[in-house]
Tab-separated table of C-alpha atoms in Angstrom:
chain	number	residue	atom	x	y	z
A	1168	MET	CA	-178.024	165.679	56.313
A	1169	LYS	CA	-176.833	169.158	57.287
A	1170	LEU	CA	-179.383	171.548	58.751
A	1171	ALA	CA	-179.062	174.051	55.897
A	1172	SER	CA	-179.755	171.227	53.404
A	1173	ILE	CA	-182.855	170.142	55.332
A	1174	ILE	CA	-184.165	173.723	55.352
A	1175	ARG	CA	-183.525	174.019	51.617
A	1176	GLU	CA	-185.261	170.720	50.842
A	1177	LYS	CA	-188.252	171.142	53.178
A	1178	PHE	CA	-188.904	174.889	52.952
A	1179	GLY	CA	-187.151	176.041	49.780
A	1180	ILE	CA	-184.933	178.462	51.731
A	1181	GLU	CA	-181.657	178.684	49.833
A	1182	GLN	CA	-179.783	180.744	52.397
A	1183	PRO	CA	-180.668	180.889	56.121
A	1184	ASN	CA	-180.691	184.460	57.437
A	1185	ALA	CA	-178.137	185.804	59.901
A	1186	MET	CA	-180.411	185.284	62.914
A	1187	GLN	CA	-181.068	181.642	62.026
A	1188	GLN	CA	-177.372	180.983	61.488
A	1189	ALA	CA	-176.507	182.585	64.855
A	1190	VAL	CA	-179.104	180.438	66.648
A	1191	TRP	CA	-177.871	177.244	64.997
A	1192	ALA	CA	-174.255	178.087	65.825
A	1193	SER	CA	-175.013	178.530	69.544
A	1194	ARG	CA	-174.040	175.717	71.896
A	1195	ALA	CA	-175.796	177.319	74.883
A	1196	SER	CA	-178.184	175.181	76.901
A	1197	LYS	CA	-180.242	178.294	77.764
A	1198	LEU	CA	-181.053	180.592	74.905
A	1199	VAL	CA	-183.180	183.713	74.394
A	1200	ILE	CA	-183.970	184.639	70.782
A	1201	LEU	CA	-185.199	188.174	70.080
A	1202	SER	CA	-186.119	188.920	66.481
A	1203	PRO	CA	-188.922	190.747	64.640
A	1204	THR	CA	-192.155	189.036	63.647
A	1205	GLY	CA	-191.731	187.317	60.303
A	1206	SER	CA	-187.964	186.861	60.558
A	1207	GLY	CA	-188.047	183.055	60.687
A	1208	LYS	CA	-187.834	182.320	64.427
A	1209	THR	CA	-189.784	179.052	64.155
A	1210	ILE	CA	-187.291	177.588	61.702
A	1211	ALA	CA	-184.488	179.010	63.860
A	1212	PHE	CA	-185.570	177.364	67.114
A	1213	GLY	CA	-186.784	174.253	65.274
A	1214	GLY	CA	-183.315	173.806	63.819
A	1215	ALA	CA	-181.688	174.435	67.194
A	1216	LEU	CA	-183.941	171.773	68.727
A	1217	LEU	CA	-183.153	169.285	65.963
A	1218	LYS	CA	-179.441	169.624	66.712
A	1219	ARG	CA	-180.048	168.867	70.394
A	1220	LEU	CA	-182.389	165.867	70.055
A	1221	GLN	CA	-181.287	162.326	70.754
A	1222	PRO	CA	-182.342	159.559	68.350
A	1223	ALA	CA	-186.040	158.688	68.759
A	1224	GLY	CA	-186.263	156.418	71.790
A	1225	GLY	CA	-189.896	155.914	72.725
A	1226	TYR	CA	-190.173	158.865	75.111
A	1227	THR	CA	-191.019	162.559	74.840
A	1228	GLN	CA	-187.838	164.589	74.438
A	1229	ALA	CA	-189.148	168.089	73.762
A	1230	LEU	CA	-192.077	170.293	74.734
A	1231	ILE	CA	-192.865	173.449	72.740
A	1232	LEU	CA	-195.392	175.818	74.336
A	1233	ALA	CA	-197.204	178.652	72.541
A	1234	PRO	CA	-199.866	181.054	73.889
A	1235	SER	CA	-202.491	180.479	71.176
A	1236	ARG	CA	-204.057	177.633	69.221
A	1237	GLU	CA	-203.177	179.238	65.892
A	1238	LEU	CA	-199.526	179.614	66.791
A	1239	THR	CA	-199.437	176.042	68.108
A	1240	LEU	CA	-200.695	174.726	64.775
A	1241	GLN	CA	-198.243	176.852	62.796
A	1242	ILE	CA	-195.290	175.663	64.876
A	1243	PHE	CA	-196.495	172.067	64.571
A	1244	GLU	CA	-196.533	172.280	60.759
A	1245	VAL	CA	-192.982	173.644	60.646
A	1246	VAL	CA	-191.504	171.267	63.239
A	1247	ARG	CA	-193.288	168.242	61.740
A	1248	LYS	CA	-191.623	168.912	58.386
A	1249	LEU	CA	-188.286	169.792	59.933
A	1250	ALA	CA	-187.998	166.824	62.320
A	1251	SER	CA	-189.211	164.224	59.845
A	1252	GLY	CA	-187.538	161.344	61.674
A	1253	TYR	CA	-189.424	162.131	64.876
A	1254	LYS	CA	-193.080	161.947	65.820
A	1255	THR	CA	-194.570	165.384	66.483
A	1256	VAL	CA	-198.074	166.024	67.867
A	1257	ALA	CA	-200.119	169.171	68.561
A	1258	PHE	CA	-202.373	169.712	71.602
A	1259	TYR	CA	-204.664	172.729	71.859
A	1260	GLY	CA	-208.033	173.815	73.191
A	1261	LYS	CA	-211.246	172.890	71.341
A	1262	HIS	CA	-209.368	170.064	69.619
A	1263	SER	CA	-210.707	166.547	70.211
A	1264	MET	CA	-209.152	165.200	73.409
A	1265	GLU	CA	-209.958	161.707	72.173
A	1266	GLU	CA	-207.923	162.299	69.009
A	1267	GLU	CA	-205.035	163.723	71.010
A	1268	VAL	CA	-204.946	160.742	73.377
A	1269	SER	CA	-205.181	158.392	70.384
A	1270	SER	CA	-202.228	160.172	68.757
A	1271	MET	CA	-200.082	159.088	71.698
A	1272	ALA	CA	-200.575	155.356	71.040
A	1273	VAL	CA	-197.002	155.713	69.803
A	1274	VAL	CA	-195.243	158.045	72.250
A	1275	PRO	CA	-194.435	161.365	70.550
A	1276	ASP	CA	-190.867	162.672	70.531
A	1277	ILE	CA	-192.026	166.311	70.340
A	1278	ILE	CA	-195.195	167.882	71.744
A	1279	VAL	CA	-196.372	171.334	70.603
A	1280	ALA	CA	-199.110	172.652	72.894
A	1281	THR	CA	-200.944	175.552	74.434
A	1282	PRO	CA	-200.338	175.792	78.202
A	1283	GLY	CA	-203.962	175.086	79.140
A	1284	ARG	CA	-204.270	171.933	77.045
A	1285	MET	CA	-200.841	170.693	78.155
A	1286	LEU	CA	-201.886	171.060	81.780
A	1287	ASP	CA	-205.089	169.184	80.954
A	1288	HIS	CA	-203.075	166.208	79.721
A	1289	LEU	CA	-200.798	166.300	82.744
A	1290	LYS	CA	-203.798	166.250	85.084
A	1291	ARG	CA	-205.230	163.260	83.200
A	1292	HIS	CA	-201.833	161.494	83.258
A	1293	THR	CA	-202.028	160.997	79.508
A	1294	VAL	CA	-198.560	162.501	78.982
A	1295	ASP	CA	-195.279	161.532	80.627
A	1296	LEU	CA	-192.641	164.294	80.698
A	1297	THR	CA	-190.250	162.439	83.009
A	1298	HIS	CA	-187.485	162.328	80.415
A	1299	CYS	CA	-188.321	165.565	78.570
A	1300	SER	CA	-184.989	167.355	78.175
A	1301	ALA	CA	-185.933	170.392	76.049
A	1302	LEU	CA	-188.439	173.205	76.643
A	1303	ILE	CA	-189.165	175.888	74.048
A	1304	ILE	CA	-191.558	178.757	74.783
A	1305	ASP	CA	-192.600	180.796	71.763
A	1306	GLU	CA	-193.837	184.371	72.234
A	1307	TYR	CA	-192.503	183.922	75.755
A	1308	ASP	CA	-193.238	187.507	76.768
A	1309	LYS	CA	-196.935	186.760	76.249
A	1310	ALA	CA	-196.833	183.147	77.481
A	1311	LEU	CA	-195.217	184.174	80.765
A	1312	GLU	CA	-197.408	187.183	81.479
A	1313	LEU	CA	-199.963	187.149	84.294
A	1314	GLY	CA	-202.756	185.334	82.464
A	1315	PHE	CA	-200.609	182.264	81.829
A	1316	HIS	CA	-198.383	182.473	84.903
A	1317	ASP	CA	-199.997	179.745	87.023
A	1318	GLU	CA	-200.391	177.295	84.138
A	1319	MET	CA	-196.790	177.773	83.056
A	1320	GLU	CA	-195.509	177.332	86.597
A	1321	ARG	CA	-197.372	174.050	87.057
A	1322	ILE	CA	-196.073	172.698	83.760
A	1323	CYS	CA	-192.482	173.762	84.360
A	1324	LYS	CA	-192.425	172.113	87.793
A	1325	ARG	CA	-193.075	168.769	86.061
A	1326	LEU	CA	-189.959	169.105	83.905
A	1327	LYS	CA	-187.263	167.519	86.054
A	1328	SER	CA	-184.843	166.497	83.298
A	1329	LEU	CA	-184.383	169.766	81.406
A	1330	ARG	CA	-181.073	170.373	79.705
A	1331	THR	CA	-182.219	172.863	77.082
A	1332	VAL	CA	-184.479	175.927	77.427
A	1333	ILE	CA	-185.124	178.225	74.455
A	1334	LEU	CA	-187.297	181.358	74.721
A	1335	ASN	CA	-188.390	183.311	71.632
A	1336	SER	CA	-190.123	186.622	71.000
A	1337	ALA	CA	-189.966	189.929	69.181
A	1338	THR	CA	-189.842	191.794	72.506
A	1339	PRO	CA	-188.139	190.926	75.831
A	1340	ILE	CA	-189.866	190.426	79.168
A	1341	ALA	CA	-189.142	192.855	82.024
A	1342	MET	CA	-188.632	190.182	84.672
A	1343	MET	CA	-188.312	186.422	84.289
A	1344	PRO	CA	-190.562	184.428	86.673
A	1345	GLU	CA	-188.819	182.362	89.334
A	1346	PHE	CA	-189.898	179.024	87.876
A	1347	ILE	CA	-187.845	179.649	84.693
A	1348	ASP	CA	-184.158	179.633	85.582
A	1349	MET	CA	-182.420	181.524	82.786
A	1350	ARG	CA	-179.313	182.514	84.716
A	1351	GLY	CA	-176.328	182.494	82.390
A	1352	ALA	CA	-178.513	182.305	79.281
A	1353	GLU	CA	-177.159	183.481	75.951
A	1354	THR	CA	-179.290	186.164	74.273
A	1355	ILE	CA	-179.284	186.363	70.491
A	1356	ASP	CA	-180.785	189.772	69.823
A	1357	PHE	CA	-181.719	190.610	66.257
A	1358	SER	CA	-184.679	192.756	67.266
A	1359	GLN	CA	-183.045	195.833	65.730
A	1360	LYS	CA	-180.820	194.101	63.189
A	1361	THR	CA	-182.993	191.897	60.998
A	1362	ALA	CA	-183.567	194.014	57.892
A	1363	ASN	CA	-184.990	196.752	60.113
A	1364	PRO	CA	-188.663	196.922	59.088
A	1365	ARG	CA	-188.964	200.526	60.304
A	1366	SER	CA	-186.781	201.639	57.413
A	1367	ARG	CA	-189.288	200.098	54.958
A	1368	MET	CA	-192.377	201.370	56.735
A	1369	GLN	CA	-194.234	204.640	56.123
A	1370	ILE	CA	-196.300	205.770	59.130
A	1371	VAL	CA	-199.103	208.167	58.249
A	1372	GLN	CA	-201.653	210.132	60.295
A	1373	VAL	CA	-205.254	210.276	59.069
A	1374	LYS	CA	-207.348	212.852	60.911
A	1375	SER	CA	-210.990	212.074	61.591
A	1376	PRO	CA	-213.181	215.214	61.629
A	1377	VAL	CA	-215.417	213.628	64.296
A	1378	ARG	CA	-214.841	211.457	67.383
A	1379	ASP	CA	-216.468	208.454	65.704
A	1380	LYS	CA	-213.827	207.323	63.220
A	1381	LEU	CA	-215.939	204.859	61.223
A	1382	GLN	CA	-216.561	207.016	58.171
A	1383	THR	CA	-212.919	208.083	58.078
A	1384	LEU	CA	-211.882	204.416	58.146
A	1385	ILE	CA	-214.299	203.567	55.334
A	1386	ASP	CA	-213.054	206.497	53.244
A	1387	LEU	CA	-209.459	205.439	53.895
A	1388	LEU	CA	-210.091	201.831	52.823
A	1389	HIS	CA	-211.888	202.988	49.685
A	1390	SER	CA	-208.848	205.184	48.909
A	1391	MET	CA	-206.218	202.450	49.288
A	1392	PRO	CA	-204.782	200.355	46.455
A	1393	ASN	CA	-205.559	196.660	46.219
A	1394	GLY	CA	-203.802	194.567	48.869
A	1395	LYS	CA	-204.143	193.074	52.341
A	1396	VAL	CA	-205.013	195.368	55.244
A	1397	MET	CA	-205.240	194.722	58.992
A	1398	VAL	CA	-207.416	197.114	61.022
A	1399	PHE	CA	-206.629	197.050	64.762
A	1400	VAL	CA	-209.128	197.892	67.484
A	1401	ASN	CA	-208.892	197.524	71.259
A	1402	HIS	CA	-212.030	195.532	72.113
A	1403	ARG	CA	-214.120	192.662	70.762
A	1404	GLU	CA	-217.255	194.797	70.715
A	1405	ALA	CA	-215.478	197.424	68.637
A	1406	ALA	CA	-214.240	194.733	66.256
A	1407	GLU	CA	-217.814	193.560	65.667
A	1408	ARG	CA	-219.105	197.109	65.147
A	1409	VAL	CA	-216.331	198.065	62.719
A	1410	TYR	CA	-216.585	194.753	60.844
A	1411	ASN	CA	-220.336	195.143	60.293
A	1412	ALA	CA	-219.878	198.741	59.144
A	1413	LEU	CA	-217.301	197.632	56.569
A	1414	LEU	CA	-219.628	194.949	55.248
A	1415	ASP	CA	-222.395	197.570	54.938
A	1416	ALA	CA	-219.937	199.696	52.944
A	1417	ASN	CA	-219.372	196.755	50.531
A	1418	LEU	CA	-215.801	196.221	51.654
A	1419	PRO	CA	-214.491	192.602	51.598
A	1420	ALA	CA	-213.795	192.301	55.336
A	1421	GLY	CA	-213.252	189.543	57.870
A	1422	ILE	CA	-212.986	189.594	61.660
A	1423	TYR	CA	-210.624	188.111	64.243
A	1424	HIS	CA	-210.853	188.220	68.049
A	1425	GLY	CA	-210.788	185.935	71.065
A	1426	GLY	CA	-214.552	185.747	71.439
A	1427	LEU	CA	-214.988	183.846	68.175
A	1428	GLU	CA	-215.233	180.072	68.012
A	1429	GLN	CA	-211.958	178.432	67.029
A	1430	ILE	CA	-213.233	177.377	63.596
A	1431	ASP	CA	-214.299	180.980	62.899
A	1432	ARG	CA	-210.917	182.344	63.955
A	1433	GLU	CA	-209.119	179.828	61.754
A	1434	GLY	CA	-211.476	180.625	58.906
A	1435	SER	CA	-210.748	184.351	59.193
A	1436	VAL	CA	-207.005	183.719	58.898
A	1437	ILE	CA	-207.454	181.300	55.968
A	1438	ARG	CA	-209.657	183.722	54.006
A	1439	PHE	CA	-207.405	186.697	54.776
A	1440	ASN	CA	-204.273	184.831	53.730
A	1441	ASN	CA	-205.715	183.549	50.452
A	1442	GLY	CA	-207.324	186.825	49.354
A	1443	SER	CA	-210.992	185.896	49.922
A	1444	THR	CA	-211.313	188.680	52.507
A	1445	PRO	CA	-208.330	191.024	52.032
A	1446	ILE	CA	-209.364	193.226	54.973
A	1447	VAL	CA	-209.462	191.877	58.527
A	1448	VAL	CA	-210.611	193.746	61.633
A	1449	SER	CA	-208.706	192.433	64.631
A	1450	THR	CA	-207.995	192.961	68.300
A	1451	ASP	CA	-204.377	192.710	69.452
A	1452	LEU	CA	-204.807	188.936	69.448
A	1453	GLY	CA	-203.980	189.138	65.742
A	1454	ALA	CA	-200.907	191.307	66.229
A	1455	ARG	CA	-198.584	188.351	66.786
A	1456	GLY	CA	-198.272	184.609	66.435
A	1457	LEU	CA	-200.209	184.290	63.175
A	1458	ASP	CA	-198.649	183.097	59.942
A	1459	ILE	CA	-199.969	185.821	57.654
A	1460	ASP	CA	-198.202	186.709	54.421
A	1461	ASP	CA	-197.791	189.963	52.561
A	1462	VAL	CA	-199.812	192.434	54.620
A	1463	ASN	CA	-199.585	195.691	52.689
A	1464	SER	CA	-200.989	198.023	55.333
A	1465	VAL	CA	-201.846	198.260	59.016
A	1466	ILE	CA	-204.487	200.679	60.312
A	1467	HIS	CA	-204.657	201.729	63.974
A	1468	TYR	CA	-208.359	202.477	64.418
A	1469	HIS	CA	-207.770	202.682	68.171
A	1470	MET	CA	-204.509	203.758	69.765
A	1471	PRO	CA	-202.346	200.803	70.824
A	1472	SER	CA	-202.395	200.297	74.599
A	1473	SER	CA	-198.615	199.908	75.025
A	1474	PRO	CA	-195.329	200.323	73.157
A	1475	GLU	CA	-195.276	196.528	72.711
A	1476	ALA	CA	-198.731	196.586	71.106
A	1477	TRP	CA	-197.558	199.373	68.764
A	1478	THR	CA	-194.513	197.304	67.798
A	1479	HIS	CA	-196.387	194.050	67.271
A	1480	ARG	CA	-199.243	195.629	65.286
A	1481	ASN	CA	-196.807	197.428	62.990
A	1482	GLY	CA	-194.773	194.228	62.671
A	1483	ARG	CA	-197.603	192.730	60.635
A	1484	THR	CA	-196.443	194.742	57.610
A	1485	ALA	CA	-193.007	195.436	56.064
A	1486	ARG	CA	-191.924	191.886	56.862
A	1487	VAL	CA	-188.707	190.319	55.554
A	1488	ASP	CA	-187.851	192.414	52.458
A	1489	SER	CA	-191.274	193.970	51.841
A	1490	SER	CA	-192.369	197.553	52.361
A	1491	GLY	CA	-195.598	198.600	54.045
A	1492	GLU	CA	-197.726	201.483	55.248
A	1493	VAL	CA	-199.086	202.123	58.723
A	1494	PHE	CA	-202.059	204.484	59.154
A	1495	VAL	CA	-202.991	206.025	62.497
A	1496	ILE	CA	-206.533	207.425	62.595
A	1497	THR	CA	-206.742	210.255	65.128
A	1498	ALA	CA	-209.660	212.323	66.383
A	1499	GLU	CA	-209.634	215.779	67.962
A	1500	GLY	CA	-208.947	215.649	71.692
A	1501	GLU	CA	-207.745	212.053	71.576
A	1502	ASN	CA	-204.812	211.128	73.801
A	1503	ILE	CA	-201.848	210.165	71.575
A	1504	PRO	CA	-199.199	208.081	73.398
A	1505	ASP	CA	-195.579	209.259	73.069
A	1506	TYR	CA	-194.587	206.079	71.234
A	1507	VAL	CA	-197.114	206.700	68.424
A	1508	VAL	CA	-195.291	208.792	65.825
A	1509	TRP	CA	-195.724	209.421	62.107
A	1510	GLU	CA	-193.943	211.064	59.189
A	1511	ARG	CA	-196.797	212.717	57.337
A	1512	ASP	CA	-200.539	213.322	57.131
A	1513	TYR	CA	-202.974	211.945	54.577
A	1514	ASN	CA	-206.508	213.022	53.665
A	1515	PRO	CA	-208.458	210.124	52.074
A	1516	THR	CA	-210.279	210.846	48.831
A	1517	GLY	CA	-212.650	207.881	49.098
A	1518	THR	CA	-211.703	206.583	45.639
A	1519	ALA	CA	-208.834	204.502	44.233
A	1520	SER	CA	-207.862	203.594	40.681
A	1521	ASP	CA	-207.116	199.999	41.774
A	1522	PRO	CA	-209.332	199.485	44.854
A	1523	ILE	CA	-209.133	196.691	47.410
A	1524	ARG	CA	-211.075	193.701	46.108
A	1525	ARG	CA	-211.622	190.015	46.741
A	1526	SER	CA	-209.221	188.002	44.565
A	1527	ALA	CA	-210.490	184.548	45.511
A	1528	VAL	CA	-213.357	182.505	46.920
A	1529	THR	CA	-212.517	179.733	49.380
A	1530	LEU	CA	-213.681	176.234	48.487
A	1531	TYR	CA	-214.324	173.944	51.469
A	1532	ILE	CA	-213.695	170.190	51.113
A	1533	ASN	CA	-214.795	167.959	53.978
A	1534	ALA	CA	-211.708	165.710	53.871
A	1535	GLY	CA	-208.121	166.287	54.847
A	1536	ARG	CA	-204.903	164.823	56.120
A	1537	LYS	CA	-206.571	162.143	58.276
A	1538	GLU	CA	-208.475	160.917	55.219
A	1539	LYS	CA	-205.113	160.539	53.404
A	1540	ILE	CA	-205.851	163.499	51.118
A	1541	SER	CA	-202.821	165.524	49.955
A	1542	ARG	CA	-202.491	168.892	48.236
A	1543	GLY	CA	-201.466	167.020	45.093
A	1544	ASP	CA	-204.682	164.983	45.232
A	1545	ILE	CA	-206.719	168.200	45.429
A	1546	VAL	CA	-204.884	169.791	42.497
A	1547	GLY	CA	-205.380	166.599	40.471
A	1548	PHE	CA	-209.111	166.547	41.247
A	1549	LEU	CA	-209.625	170.205	40.327
A	1550	THR	CA	-207.676	169.990	37.071
A	1551	LYS	CA	-208.985	166.615	35.908
A	1552	ASP	CA	-212.590	166.618	37.144
A	1553	ALA	CA	-213.387	170.352	37.279
A	1554	GLY	CA	-211.378	171.402	34.225
A	1555	LEU	CA	-209.300	174.051	36.015
A	1556	GLN	CA	-205.739	174.935	35.102
A	1557	GLY	CA	-203.029	174.569	37.722
A	1558	SER	CA	-202.532	178.336	37.578
A	1559	ASP	CA	-206.194	178.839	38.605
A	1560	ILE	CA	-205.635	177.155	41.965
A	1561	GLY	CA	-204.468	179.399	44.794
A	1562	LYS	CA	-203.378	178.650	48.329
A	1563	ILE	CA	-204.428	175.240	49.717
A	1564	ASP	CA	-204.793	174.913	53.502
A	1565	LEU	CA	-204.861	171.262	54.482
A	1566	ARG	CA	-206.142	170.335	57.952
A	1567	ASP	CA	-206.872	167.032	59.698
A	1568	HIS	CA	-210.420	166.643	58.382
A	1569	ALA	CA	-210.808	169.534	55.939
A	1570	ALA	CA	-209.168	171.396	53.094
A	1571	TYR	CA	-209.608	175.024	52.017
A	1572	VAL	CA	-208.726	176.044	48.473
A	1573	ALA	CA	-208.541	179.563	47.019
A	1574	LEU	CA	-210.178	179.685	43.597
A	1575	PRO	CA	-211.040	182.531	41.193
A	1576	PRO	CA	-214.574	183.806	41.969
A	1577	GLU	CA	-215.702	183.229	38.381
A	1578	MET	CA	-214.747	179.532	38.540
A	1579	ILE	CA	-216.255	178.469	41.845
A	1580	GLN	CA	-219.638	177.468	40.401
A	1581	GLN	CA	-218.222	174.980	37.900
A	1582	VAL	CA	-216.562	173.213	40.828
A	1583	LEU	CA	-219.637	173.291	43.079
A	1584	HIS	CA	-221.848	171.853	40.315
A	1585	LEU	CA	-219.738	168.725	39.828
A	1586	PRO	CA	-221.982	165.647	40.213
A	1587	ALA	CA	-220.883	163.227	42.992
A	1588	PRO	CA	-217.339	164.626	43.386
A	1589	LYS	CA	-214.662	162.179	44.523
A	1590	ILE	CA	-211.027	162.582	45.556
A	1591	LYS	CA	-208.923	159.398	45.546
A	1592	GLY	CA	-212.120	157.424	45.174
A	1593	LYS	CA	-213.669	158.993	48.294
A	1594	ARG	CA	-216.925	160.932	47.984
A	1595	VAL	CA	-216.470	164.506	49.253
A	1596	ARG	CA	-218.750	167.442	49.985
A	1597	LEU	CA	-217.886	170.814	48.454
A	1598	SER	CA	-219.133	174.243	49.497
A	1599	VAL	CA	-218.103	177.886	49.676
A	1600	PHE	CA	-216.343	178.578	52.981
A	1601	LYS	CA	-217.895	181.769	54.360
């Protein structure tokens, strides 16, 4: 089957974009892909990998590295669907090592991993990369920066049979480390070409009358129309402070930063994506690598620390063909970097005719993929046993041992009060995912 047909069948994409077509057309063994966040790079490099794989032969052919657990899982879901004739596994921190080792009872063709967990497996000799011929590094500018440098070097030195190296990001790296030989690489640069998001983005200054911007932020959020909003801060402590202030102001907010437990980080993304908490306060960890749809607005509560941070934060909105607004909250005497620019000023009124509100509540089900539960099974259970209509059921996130379902707030109780609920004959526990 042709690649375009696979993409259409698996992802419902009728026409691959220009960047994806350029990547698939390349015959280069070393490839750098530069394209904005949300432009479809995972499908692009996944398709390029599929074209370069040999038939499944009982050995690992490809290693895909990503700098975060969330990004690893997102890539895994895409590649697993794309390379359906191959076995794909995901390795990442805080995941059960026992489950990961068990998943290799049949040797995987493709491994998607964070650098730290991949190195863990190599140290334990649970993975053999002797014949691995393809290396893909997603968000390579982040994965190759100082914090990951040593881990990446140790992994790359184990890859003796490489024929293909593909690096992907929205922004290039200043200098490639010595352990990645990209001499003669082809660069496919759509960073300024892919439906330029800047042309669909309004950047607005909001002046805070005092140094503490909290009340200005609250007034701004109360003034904005209903939709998804990401509020960026520079530190975990600030994220916690701002998040708690928003809750006190009765705003439906979530929080995302590196100090949270993995399940809490995943939960924040799930609830933000499905409308349960349409506002999320985040450090720059949330500025890239997360599969988040339809963000209407970005707010810079703190100034971004670099031009790259400015670019990646703003890239969360105005994705693909959508428009978006970016708000920069400034205080008197604050240092404004040269790269932070705006078109106009805005003075929040503190009221909106269609204010931001929670559109869903997330139902937690304590069974998932490993229990042989599918999205169709969940829809069938909710329509048959709980009396919901198909149109009542929102986004379903299916994980190994859990499922998260967006439901209308007014219908959650009729689901929770079901006596002895069962899906496919298996007793399940239901609760609100908070």
